[in-house]
Short mmCIF file of C-alpha atoms in Angstrom, two decimals:
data_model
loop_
_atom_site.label_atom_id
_atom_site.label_comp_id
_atom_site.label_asym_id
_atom_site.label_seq_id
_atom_site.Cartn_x
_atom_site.Cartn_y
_atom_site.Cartn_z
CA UNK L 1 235.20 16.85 -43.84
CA UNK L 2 234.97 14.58 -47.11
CA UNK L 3 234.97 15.86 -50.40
CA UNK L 4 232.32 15.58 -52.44
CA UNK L 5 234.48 17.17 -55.73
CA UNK L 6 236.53 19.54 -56.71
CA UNK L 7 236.46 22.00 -54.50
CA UNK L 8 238.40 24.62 -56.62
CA UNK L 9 235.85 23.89 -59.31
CA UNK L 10 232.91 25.35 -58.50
CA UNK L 11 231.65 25.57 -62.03
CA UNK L 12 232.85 22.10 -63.21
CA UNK L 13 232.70 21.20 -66.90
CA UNK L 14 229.09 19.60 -67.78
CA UNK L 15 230.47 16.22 -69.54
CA UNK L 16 227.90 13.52 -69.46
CA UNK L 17 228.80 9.95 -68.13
CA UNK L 18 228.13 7.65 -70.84
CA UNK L 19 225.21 5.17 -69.69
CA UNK L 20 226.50 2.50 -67.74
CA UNK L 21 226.05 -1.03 -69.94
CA UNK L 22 223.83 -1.87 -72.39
CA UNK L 23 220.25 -1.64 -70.51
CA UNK L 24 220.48 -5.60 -69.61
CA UNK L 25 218.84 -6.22 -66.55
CA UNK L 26 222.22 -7.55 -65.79
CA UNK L 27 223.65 -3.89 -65.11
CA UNK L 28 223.80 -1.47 -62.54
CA UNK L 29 224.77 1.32 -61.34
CA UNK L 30 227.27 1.57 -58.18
CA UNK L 31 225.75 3.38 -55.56
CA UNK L 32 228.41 5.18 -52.40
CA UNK L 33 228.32 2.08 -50.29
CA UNK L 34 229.60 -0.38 -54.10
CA UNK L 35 231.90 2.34 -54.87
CA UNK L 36 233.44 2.35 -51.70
CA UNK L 37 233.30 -1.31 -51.65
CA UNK L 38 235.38 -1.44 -54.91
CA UNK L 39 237.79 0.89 -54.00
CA UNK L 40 238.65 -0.86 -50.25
CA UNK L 41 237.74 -4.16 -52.11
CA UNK L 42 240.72 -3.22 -55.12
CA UNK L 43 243.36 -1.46 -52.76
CA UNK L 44 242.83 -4.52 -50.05
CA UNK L 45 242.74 -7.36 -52.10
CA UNK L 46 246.38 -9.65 -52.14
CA UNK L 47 248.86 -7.29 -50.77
CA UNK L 48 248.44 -6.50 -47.35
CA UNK L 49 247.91 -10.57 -47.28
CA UNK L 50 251.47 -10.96 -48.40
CA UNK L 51 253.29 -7.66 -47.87
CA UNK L 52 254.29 -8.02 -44.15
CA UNK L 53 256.27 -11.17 -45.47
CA UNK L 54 257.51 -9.12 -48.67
CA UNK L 55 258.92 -6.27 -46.96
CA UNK L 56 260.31 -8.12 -43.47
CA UNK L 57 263.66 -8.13 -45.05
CA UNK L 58 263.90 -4.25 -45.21
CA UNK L 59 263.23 -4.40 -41.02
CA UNK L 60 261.18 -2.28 -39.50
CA UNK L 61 261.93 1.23 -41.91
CA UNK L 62 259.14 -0.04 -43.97
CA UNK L 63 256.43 0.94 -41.21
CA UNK L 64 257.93 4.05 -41.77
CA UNK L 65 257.48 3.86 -46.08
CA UNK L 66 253.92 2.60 -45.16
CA UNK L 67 253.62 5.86 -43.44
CA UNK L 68 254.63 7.86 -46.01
CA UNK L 69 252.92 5.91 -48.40
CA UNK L 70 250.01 6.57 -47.30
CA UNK L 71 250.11 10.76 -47.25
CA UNK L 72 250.96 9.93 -51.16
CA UNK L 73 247.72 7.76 -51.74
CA UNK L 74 245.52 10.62 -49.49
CA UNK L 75 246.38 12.89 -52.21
CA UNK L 76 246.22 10.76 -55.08
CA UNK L 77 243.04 10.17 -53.38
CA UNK L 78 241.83 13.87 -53.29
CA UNK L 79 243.31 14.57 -56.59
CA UNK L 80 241.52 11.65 -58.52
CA UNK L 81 238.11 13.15 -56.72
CA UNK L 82 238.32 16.67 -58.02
CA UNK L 83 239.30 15.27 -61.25
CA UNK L 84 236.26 12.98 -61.22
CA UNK L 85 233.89 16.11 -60.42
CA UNK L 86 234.92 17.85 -63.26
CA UNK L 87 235.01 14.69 -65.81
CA UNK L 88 232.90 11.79 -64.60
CA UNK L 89 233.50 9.62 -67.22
CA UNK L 90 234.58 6.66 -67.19
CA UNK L 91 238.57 5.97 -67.83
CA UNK L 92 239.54 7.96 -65.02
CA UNK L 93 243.47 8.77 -65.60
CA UNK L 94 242.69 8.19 -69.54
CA UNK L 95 239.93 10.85 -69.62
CA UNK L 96 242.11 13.42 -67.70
CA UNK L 97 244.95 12.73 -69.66
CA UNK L 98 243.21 13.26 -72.60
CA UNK L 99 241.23 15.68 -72.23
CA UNK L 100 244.46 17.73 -70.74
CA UNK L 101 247.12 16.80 -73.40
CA UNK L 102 246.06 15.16 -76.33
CA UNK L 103 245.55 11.75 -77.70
CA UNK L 104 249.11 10.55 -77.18
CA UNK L 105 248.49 11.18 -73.53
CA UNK L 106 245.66 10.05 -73.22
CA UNK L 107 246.87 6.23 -74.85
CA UNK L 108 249.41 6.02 -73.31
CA UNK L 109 247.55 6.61 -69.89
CA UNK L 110 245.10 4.31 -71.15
CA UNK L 111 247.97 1.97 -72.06
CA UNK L 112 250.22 1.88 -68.85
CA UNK L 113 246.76 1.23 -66.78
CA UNK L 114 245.65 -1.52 -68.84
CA UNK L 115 249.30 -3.39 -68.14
CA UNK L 116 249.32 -2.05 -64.74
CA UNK L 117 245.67 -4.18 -64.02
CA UNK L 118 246.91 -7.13 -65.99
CA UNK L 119 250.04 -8.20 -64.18
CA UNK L 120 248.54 -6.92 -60.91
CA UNK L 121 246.09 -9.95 -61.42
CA UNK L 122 249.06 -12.52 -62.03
CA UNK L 123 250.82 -10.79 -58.61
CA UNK L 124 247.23 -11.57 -56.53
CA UNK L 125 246.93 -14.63 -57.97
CA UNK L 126 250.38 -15.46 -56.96
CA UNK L 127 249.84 -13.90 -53.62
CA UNK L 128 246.56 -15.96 -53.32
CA UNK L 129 248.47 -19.07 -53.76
CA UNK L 130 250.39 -19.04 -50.53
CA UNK L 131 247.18 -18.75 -48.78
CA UNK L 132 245.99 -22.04 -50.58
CA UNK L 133 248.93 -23.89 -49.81
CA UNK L 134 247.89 -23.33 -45.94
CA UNK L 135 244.96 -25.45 -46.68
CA UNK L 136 245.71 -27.62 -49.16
CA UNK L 137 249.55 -28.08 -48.56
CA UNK L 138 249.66 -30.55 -52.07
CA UNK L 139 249.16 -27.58 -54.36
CA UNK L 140 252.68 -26.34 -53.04
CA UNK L 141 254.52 -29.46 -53.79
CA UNK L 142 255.67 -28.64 -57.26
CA UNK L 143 255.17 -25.23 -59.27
CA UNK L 144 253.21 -26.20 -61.67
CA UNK L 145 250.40 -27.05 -59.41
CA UNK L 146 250.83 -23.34 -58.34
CA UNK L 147 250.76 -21.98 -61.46
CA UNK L 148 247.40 -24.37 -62.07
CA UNK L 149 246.06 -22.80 -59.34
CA UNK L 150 247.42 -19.41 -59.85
CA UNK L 151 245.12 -19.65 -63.23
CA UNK L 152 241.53 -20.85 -61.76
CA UNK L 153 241.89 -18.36 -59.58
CA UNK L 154 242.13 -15.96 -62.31
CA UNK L 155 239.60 -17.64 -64.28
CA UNK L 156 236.77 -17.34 -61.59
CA UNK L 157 236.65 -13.85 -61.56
CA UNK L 158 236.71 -13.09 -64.83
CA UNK L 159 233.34 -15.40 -65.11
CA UNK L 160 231.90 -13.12 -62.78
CA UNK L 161 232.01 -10.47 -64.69
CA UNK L 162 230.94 -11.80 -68.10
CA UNK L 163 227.86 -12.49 -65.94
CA UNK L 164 227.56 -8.53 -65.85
CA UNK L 165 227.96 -5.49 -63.45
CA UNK L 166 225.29 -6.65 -61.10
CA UNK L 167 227.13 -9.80 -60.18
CA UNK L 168 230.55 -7.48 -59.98
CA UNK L 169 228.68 -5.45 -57.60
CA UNK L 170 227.39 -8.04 -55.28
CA UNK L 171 230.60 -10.03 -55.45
CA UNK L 172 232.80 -7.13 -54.37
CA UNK L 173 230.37 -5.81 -51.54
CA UNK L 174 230.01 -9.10 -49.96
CA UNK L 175 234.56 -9.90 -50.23
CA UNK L 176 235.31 -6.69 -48.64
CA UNK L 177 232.69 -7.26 -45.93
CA UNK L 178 233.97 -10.86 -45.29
CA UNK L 179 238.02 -9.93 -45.79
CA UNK L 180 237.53 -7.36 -42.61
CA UNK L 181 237.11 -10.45 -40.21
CA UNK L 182 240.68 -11.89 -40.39
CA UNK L 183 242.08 -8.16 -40.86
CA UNK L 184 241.02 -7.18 -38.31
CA UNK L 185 241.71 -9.71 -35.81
CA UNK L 186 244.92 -9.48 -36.32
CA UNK L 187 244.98 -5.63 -36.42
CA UNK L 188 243.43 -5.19 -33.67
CA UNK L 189 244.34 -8.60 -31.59
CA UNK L 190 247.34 -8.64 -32.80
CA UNK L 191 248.21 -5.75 -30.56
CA UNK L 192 247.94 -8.30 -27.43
CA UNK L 193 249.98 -10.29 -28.55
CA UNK L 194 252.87 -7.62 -29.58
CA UNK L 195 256.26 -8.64 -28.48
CA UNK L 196 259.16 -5.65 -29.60
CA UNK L 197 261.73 -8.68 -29.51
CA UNK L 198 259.88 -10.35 -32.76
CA UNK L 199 260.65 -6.82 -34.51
CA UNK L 200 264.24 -7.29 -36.00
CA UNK L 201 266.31 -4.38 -36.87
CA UNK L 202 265.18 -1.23 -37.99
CA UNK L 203 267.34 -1.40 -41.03
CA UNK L 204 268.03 -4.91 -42.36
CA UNK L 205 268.04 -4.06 -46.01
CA UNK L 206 272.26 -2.37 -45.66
CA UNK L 207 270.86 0.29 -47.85
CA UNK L 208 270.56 3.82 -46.07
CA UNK L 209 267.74 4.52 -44.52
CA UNK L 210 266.12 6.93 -46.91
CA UNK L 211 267.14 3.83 -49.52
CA UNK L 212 265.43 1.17 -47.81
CA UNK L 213 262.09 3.35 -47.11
CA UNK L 214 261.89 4.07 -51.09
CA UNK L 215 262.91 0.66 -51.57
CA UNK L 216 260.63 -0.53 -49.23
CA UNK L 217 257.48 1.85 -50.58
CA UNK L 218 257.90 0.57 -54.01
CA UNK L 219 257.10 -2.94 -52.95
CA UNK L 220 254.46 -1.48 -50.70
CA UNK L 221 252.66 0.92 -53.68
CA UNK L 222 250.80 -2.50 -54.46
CA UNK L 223 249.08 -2.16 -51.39
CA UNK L 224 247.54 0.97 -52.47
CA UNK L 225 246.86 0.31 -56.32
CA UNK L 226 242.93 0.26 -56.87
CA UNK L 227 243.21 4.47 -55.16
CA UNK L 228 241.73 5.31 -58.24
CA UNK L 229 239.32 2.33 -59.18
CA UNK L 230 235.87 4.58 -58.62
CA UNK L 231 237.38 7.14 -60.72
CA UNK L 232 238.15 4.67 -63.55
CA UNK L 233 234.60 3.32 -63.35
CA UNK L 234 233.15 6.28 -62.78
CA UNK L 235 230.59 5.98 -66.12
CA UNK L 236 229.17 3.12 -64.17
CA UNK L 237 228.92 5.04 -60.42
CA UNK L 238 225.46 6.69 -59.67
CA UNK L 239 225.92 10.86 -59.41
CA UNK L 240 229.65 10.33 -59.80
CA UNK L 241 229.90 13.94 -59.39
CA UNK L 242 229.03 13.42 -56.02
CA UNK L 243 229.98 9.88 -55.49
CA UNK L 244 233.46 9.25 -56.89
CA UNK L 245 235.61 12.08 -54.53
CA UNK L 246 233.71 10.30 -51.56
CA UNK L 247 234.10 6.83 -52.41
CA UNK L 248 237.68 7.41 -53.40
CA UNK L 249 238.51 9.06 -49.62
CA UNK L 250 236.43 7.04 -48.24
CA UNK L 251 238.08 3.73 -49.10
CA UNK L 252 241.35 5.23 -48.77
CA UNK L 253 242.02 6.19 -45.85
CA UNK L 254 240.13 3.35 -44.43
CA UNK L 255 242.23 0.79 -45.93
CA UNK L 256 244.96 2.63 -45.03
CA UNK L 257 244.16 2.65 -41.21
CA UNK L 258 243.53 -1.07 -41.75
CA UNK L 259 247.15 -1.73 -43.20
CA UNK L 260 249.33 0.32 -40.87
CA UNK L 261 247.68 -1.83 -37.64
CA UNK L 262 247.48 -4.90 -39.45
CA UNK L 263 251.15 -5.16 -40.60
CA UNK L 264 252.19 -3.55 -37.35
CA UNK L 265 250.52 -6.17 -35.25
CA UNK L 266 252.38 -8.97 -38.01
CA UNK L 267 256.01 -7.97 -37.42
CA UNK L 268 255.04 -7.38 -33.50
CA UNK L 269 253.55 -11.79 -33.30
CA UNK L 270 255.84 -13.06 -35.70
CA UNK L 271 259.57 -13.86 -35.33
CA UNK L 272 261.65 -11.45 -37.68
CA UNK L 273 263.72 -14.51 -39.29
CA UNK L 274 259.94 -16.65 -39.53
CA UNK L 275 258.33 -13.66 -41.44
CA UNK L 276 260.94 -13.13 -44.29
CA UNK L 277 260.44 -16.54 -45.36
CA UNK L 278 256.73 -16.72 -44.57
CA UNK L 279 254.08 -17.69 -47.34
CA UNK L 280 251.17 -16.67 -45.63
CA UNK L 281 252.28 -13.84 -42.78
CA UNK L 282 248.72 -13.19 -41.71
CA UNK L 283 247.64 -17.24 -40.63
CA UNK L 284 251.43 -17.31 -38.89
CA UNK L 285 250.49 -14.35 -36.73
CA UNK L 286 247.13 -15.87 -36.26
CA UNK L 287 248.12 -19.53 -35.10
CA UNK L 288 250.62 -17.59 -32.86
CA UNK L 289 247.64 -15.83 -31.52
CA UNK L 290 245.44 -18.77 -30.66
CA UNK L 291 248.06 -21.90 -30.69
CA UNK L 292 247.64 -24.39 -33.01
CA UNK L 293 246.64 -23.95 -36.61
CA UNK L 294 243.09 -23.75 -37.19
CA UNK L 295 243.76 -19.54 -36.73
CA UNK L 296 245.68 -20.04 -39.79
CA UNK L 297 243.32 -21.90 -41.67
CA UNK L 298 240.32 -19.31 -41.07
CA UNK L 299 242.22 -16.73 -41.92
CA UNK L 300 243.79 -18.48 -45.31
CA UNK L 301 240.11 -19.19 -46.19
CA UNK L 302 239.43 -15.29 -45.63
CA UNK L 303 242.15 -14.36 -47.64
CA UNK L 304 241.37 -16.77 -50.39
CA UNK L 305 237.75 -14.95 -50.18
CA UNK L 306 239.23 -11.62 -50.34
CA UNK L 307 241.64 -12.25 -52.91
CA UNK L 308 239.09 -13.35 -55.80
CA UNK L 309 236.91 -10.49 -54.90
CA UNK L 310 239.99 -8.47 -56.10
CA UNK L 311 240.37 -9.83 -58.93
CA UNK L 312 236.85 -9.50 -59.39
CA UNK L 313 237.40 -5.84 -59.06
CA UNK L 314 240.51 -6.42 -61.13
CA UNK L 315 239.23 -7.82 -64.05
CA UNK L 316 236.60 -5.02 -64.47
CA UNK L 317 239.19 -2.51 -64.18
CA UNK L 318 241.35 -3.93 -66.52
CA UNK L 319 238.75 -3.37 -69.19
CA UNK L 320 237.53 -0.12 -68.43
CA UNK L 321 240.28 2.13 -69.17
CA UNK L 322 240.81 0.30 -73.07
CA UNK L 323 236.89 0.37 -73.21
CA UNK L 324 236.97 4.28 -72.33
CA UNK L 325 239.97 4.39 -75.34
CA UNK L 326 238.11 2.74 -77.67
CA UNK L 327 234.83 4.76 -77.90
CA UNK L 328 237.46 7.37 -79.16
CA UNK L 329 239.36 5.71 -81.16
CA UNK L 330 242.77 5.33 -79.74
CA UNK L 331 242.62 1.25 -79.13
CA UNK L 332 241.29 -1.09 -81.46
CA UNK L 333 237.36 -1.14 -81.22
CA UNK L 334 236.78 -4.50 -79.99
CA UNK L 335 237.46 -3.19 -76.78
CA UNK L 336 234.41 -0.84 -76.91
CA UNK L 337 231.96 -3.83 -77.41
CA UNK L 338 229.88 -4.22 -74.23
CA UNK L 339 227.60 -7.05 -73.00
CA UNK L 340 225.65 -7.23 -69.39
CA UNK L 341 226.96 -3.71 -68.45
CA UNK L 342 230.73 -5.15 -69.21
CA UNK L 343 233.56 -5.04 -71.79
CA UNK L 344 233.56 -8.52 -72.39
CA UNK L 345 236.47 -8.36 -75.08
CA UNK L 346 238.64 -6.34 -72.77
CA UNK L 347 238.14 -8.74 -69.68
CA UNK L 348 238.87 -11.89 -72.14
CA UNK L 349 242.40 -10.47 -73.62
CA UNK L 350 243.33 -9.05 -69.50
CA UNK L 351 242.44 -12.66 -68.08
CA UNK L 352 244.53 -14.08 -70.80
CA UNK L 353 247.48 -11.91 -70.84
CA UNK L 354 248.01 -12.34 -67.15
CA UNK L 355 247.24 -16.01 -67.58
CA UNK L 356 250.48 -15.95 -69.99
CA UNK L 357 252.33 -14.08 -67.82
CA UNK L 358 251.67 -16.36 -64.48
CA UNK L 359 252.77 -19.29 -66.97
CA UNK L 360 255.94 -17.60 -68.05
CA UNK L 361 256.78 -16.77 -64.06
CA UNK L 362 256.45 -19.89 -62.98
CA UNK L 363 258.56 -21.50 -65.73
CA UNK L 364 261.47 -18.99 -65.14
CA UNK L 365 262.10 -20.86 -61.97
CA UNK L 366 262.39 -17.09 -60.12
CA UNK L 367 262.33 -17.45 -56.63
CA UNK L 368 260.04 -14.26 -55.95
CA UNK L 369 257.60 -13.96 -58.31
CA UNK L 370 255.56 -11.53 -56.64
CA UNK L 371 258.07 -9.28 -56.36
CA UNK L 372 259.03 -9.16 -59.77
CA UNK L 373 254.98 -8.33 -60.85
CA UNK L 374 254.46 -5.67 -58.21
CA UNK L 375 257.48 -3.37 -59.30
CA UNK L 376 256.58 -3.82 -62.45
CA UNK L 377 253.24 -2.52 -61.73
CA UNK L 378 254.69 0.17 -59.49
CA UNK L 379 256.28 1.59 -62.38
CA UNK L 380 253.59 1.17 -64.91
CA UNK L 381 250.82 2.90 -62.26
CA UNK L 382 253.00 6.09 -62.29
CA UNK L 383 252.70 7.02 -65.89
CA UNK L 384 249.26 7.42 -65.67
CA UNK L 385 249.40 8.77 -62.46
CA UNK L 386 251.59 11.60 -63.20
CA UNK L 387 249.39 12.37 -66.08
CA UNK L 388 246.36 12.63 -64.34
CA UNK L 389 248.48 14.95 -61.20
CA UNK L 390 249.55 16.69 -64.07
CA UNK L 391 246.66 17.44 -65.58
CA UNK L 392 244.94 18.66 -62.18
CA UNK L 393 248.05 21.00 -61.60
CA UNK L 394 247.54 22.35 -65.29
CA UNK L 395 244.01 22.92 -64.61
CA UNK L 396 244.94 24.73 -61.46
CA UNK L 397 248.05 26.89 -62.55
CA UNK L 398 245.76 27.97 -65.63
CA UNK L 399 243.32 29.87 -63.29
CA UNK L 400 240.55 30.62 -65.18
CA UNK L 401 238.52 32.57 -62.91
CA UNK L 402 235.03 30.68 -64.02
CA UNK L 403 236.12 27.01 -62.93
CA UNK L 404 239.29 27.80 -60.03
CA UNK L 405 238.25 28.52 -56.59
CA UNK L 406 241.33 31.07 -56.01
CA UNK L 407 240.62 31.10 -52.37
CA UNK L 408 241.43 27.20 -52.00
CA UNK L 409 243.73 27.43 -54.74
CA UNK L 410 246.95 26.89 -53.15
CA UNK L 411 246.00 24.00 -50.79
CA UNK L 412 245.01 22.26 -53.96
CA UNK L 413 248.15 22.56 -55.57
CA UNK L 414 249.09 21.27 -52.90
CA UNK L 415 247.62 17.95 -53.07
CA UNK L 416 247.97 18.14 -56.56
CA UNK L 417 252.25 18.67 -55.76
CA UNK L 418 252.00 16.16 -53.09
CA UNK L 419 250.75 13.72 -55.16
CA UNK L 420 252.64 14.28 -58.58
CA UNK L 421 256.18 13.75 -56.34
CA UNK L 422 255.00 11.06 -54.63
CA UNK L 423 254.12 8.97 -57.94
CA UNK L 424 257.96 10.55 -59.20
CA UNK L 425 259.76 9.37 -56.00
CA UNK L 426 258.01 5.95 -56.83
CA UNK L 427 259.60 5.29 -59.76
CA UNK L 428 262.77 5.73 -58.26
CA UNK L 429 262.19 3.36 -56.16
CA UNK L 430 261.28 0.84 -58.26
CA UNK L 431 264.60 -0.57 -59.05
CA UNK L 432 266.77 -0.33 -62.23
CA UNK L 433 265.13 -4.12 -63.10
CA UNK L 434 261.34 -3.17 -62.77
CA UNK L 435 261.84 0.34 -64.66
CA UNK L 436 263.64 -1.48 -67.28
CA UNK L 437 261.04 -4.66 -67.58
CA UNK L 438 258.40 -1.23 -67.97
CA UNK L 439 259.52 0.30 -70.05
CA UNK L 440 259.99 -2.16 -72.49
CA UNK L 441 255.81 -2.85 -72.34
CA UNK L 442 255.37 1.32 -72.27
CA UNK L 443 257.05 1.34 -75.68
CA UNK L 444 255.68 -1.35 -76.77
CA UNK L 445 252.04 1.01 -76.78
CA UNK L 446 253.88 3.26 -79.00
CA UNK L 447 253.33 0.81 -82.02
CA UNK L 448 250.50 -0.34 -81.07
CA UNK L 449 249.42 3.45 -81.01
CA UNK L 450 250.83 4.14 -84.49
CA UNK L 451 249.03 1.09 -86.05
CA UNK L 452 245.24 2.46 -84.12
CA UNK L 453 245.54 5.63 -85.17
CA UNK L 454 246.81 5.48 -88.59
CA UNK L 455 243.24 5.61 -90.12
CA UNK L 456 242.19 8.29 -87.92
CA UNK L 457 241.74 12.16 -89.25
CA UNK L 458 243.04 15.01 -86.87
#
């Protein structure tokens, strides 16, 4: 049965969600069937697009990290729910932090999420790319044609939303609709089409098995970023009490169901050796599917579409958390300014930042670009994370006998558990490189923290 909240909370705390926008006709409120939308819409956006390509080399062990991967992202799912029934406002990990452990927490929550949704918008836009060069094979002939159309498709998005929340809402209800056609197809036709012998090895990564899998699952984390997207946006969700925990399950586990048969159903049409060096995995398994190549356009047309609708989701995201920080002081207060339901400032500085950063890939001349962004994000999405896991478990191990259910007590910390050592196991994955590269940004916040603050009285 689906949550609808915490269900060791039976008295949750009565904090009000801030109005959603500014009263514009422009803004609305996300009903259960927009919530859901943005959650599917932000966890299957560019990666499962791109992934079967990206995580070919490890051989088949990565089915099994998807598998695992996707207990992990049930029980961030569950965990971000409850949380979200007790404190519906919007900021999601920032809020819990917060409210848990203090300002520090809280920013730097707030902090690692707002990189986190930056440079996941340079990786989609990347990841869109390949899909463009299917149909319009001249944007691939030199890189900086890429990274010009890496940028517009940033650029598009983040129009949407300074139109306001209502266009957000209809853009991201109609992308996820339209992004289940190809998905699916190949999901589900895919499986006629399955040939064992396209496969490869179950281990081509010379790692050990355990190795490869957390190797593997930090690549494939990227997949399941956007977990917590209703929670984050939870100020503008209608009875997020209610709404939130089900949207969050909701578009979990079905995006889940649609990656583990849709990358199954790649590595089972397409030649081992032809995926690891594939651009666009999901038109190759098409046009071997149907012959020919029109398959592959559709579907690169569909994945354009469902691409820019994650951004879309993206880019509203990516201003959420800093708006939710600035209302209380803890980022600089231009990020609190809203207009149509949105926080304008926020979205311009994210679409810029990742602008810079899709420049400054595509001048290093490195060879997998995508790569590089999604284990950076992998490692930024765990601090807040953990602090939001943490801050459930706290809540939990507390006990106080007005707001813990002690009956259902110890299956929650057990999602609670599940979830904190998934996000830990994550990190050490990522790779020496990506936890280096995020660090670096993490401390950056520090400063940036000390200079916000310094007016503020405690």
């Amino acid at each position: 049965m689906l949550p609808t909240g915490t269900s060791s909370s039976p008295a949750p705390v009565r904090t009000p969600a801030p109005p959603a926008g500014d009263g514009s006709r422009h803004a609305r409120r996300f009903g259960l069937p927009v919530a859901t939308a943005l959650v599917m819409g932000n966890i299957i956006g560019g990666g499962i697009f791109l992934l079967p390509a990206s995580v070919a080399p490890f051989g088949t062990v990565s089915l099994v990290a998807f598998a695992v991967l996707t207990v992990g992202a049930i029980a961030l799912a569950l965990t971000f729910g409850r949380l979200a029934r007790r404190d519906p406002r919007t900021g999601g990990p920032y809020v819990y932090a917060r409210e848990s452990f203090g300002d520090f927490a809280g920013f730097l929550a707030a902090w690692s999420y707002w990189i986190t949704t930056w440079v996941s918008n340079a990786a989609l836009a990347v990841a869109a790319v390949g899909y463009l060069t299917v149909l319009l094979p001249v944007v691939g002939d030199h890189r900086w044609s890429l990274c010009a159309a890496a940028l517009v498709l940033q650029w598009l998005p983040a129009l949407a939303n300074f139109a306001g929340t209502r266009w957000v809402g209809a853009v991201q209800l109609v992308s996820t609709v339209l992004k289940f056609v190809p998905l699916l197809l190949v999901a589900v036709g895919g499986l006629f089409f399955f040939d064992a012998d396209n496969l490869g090895p179950f281990n081509a990564s010379g790692q050990s098995t355990i190795g490869a899998v957390s190797a593997a699952a930090a690549i494939l984390l990227f997949s399941y970023l956007g977990v917590e997207s209703a929670a984050v946006s939870a100020g503008d969700v209608a009875d997020p009490r209610r709404n939130v925990g089900r949207a969050t399950v909701i578009g979990t586990a079905g995006a889940a169901l649609v990656y583990l048969l849709g990358t199954l159903s790649v590595f089972g049409t397409v030649a081992h050796d032809d995926l690891v060096g594939s651009s666009a995995p999901f038109s190759d398994a098409v046009n071997v599917m149907v012959g020919g190549t029109w398959g592959g356009w559709a579907v690169a047309v569909a994945a354009l579409v469902s691409m820019t609708g994650c951004l879309n989701g993206w880019t509203l995201l990516s201003a959420q958390t800093p708006y939710a920080a600035a209302r209380d002081g803890l980022f600089p207060a231009r990020f609190a300014h809203r207009r149509r339901g949105v926080p304008v400032f926020g979205v311009a500085v994210t679409v810029v930042l990742s602008s810079l950063l899709t420049v400054y890939n595509y001048a290093s001349h490195s060879a997998r670009i995508f790569e590089v962004l999604v284990l950076i994000t992998t490692f930024t999405a765990t601090v807040p994370y953990l602090l939001a896991t943490a801050a459930q478990l706290r809540h939990l191990v507390a006990g106080r006998h007005d707001q813990v259910n002690r009956a259902r007590l110890l299956r929650d910390l057990t999602v609670a558990a599940t979830a904190a050592c998934f996000s830990l196991w994550l990190v050490a994955g990522s790779g020496y490189a990506a936890v280096y590269q995020g660090a670096l940004f993490l401390f950056a916040g520090v400063l940036v923290y000390a200079v916000t603050t310094a007016g503020k009285r405690h």
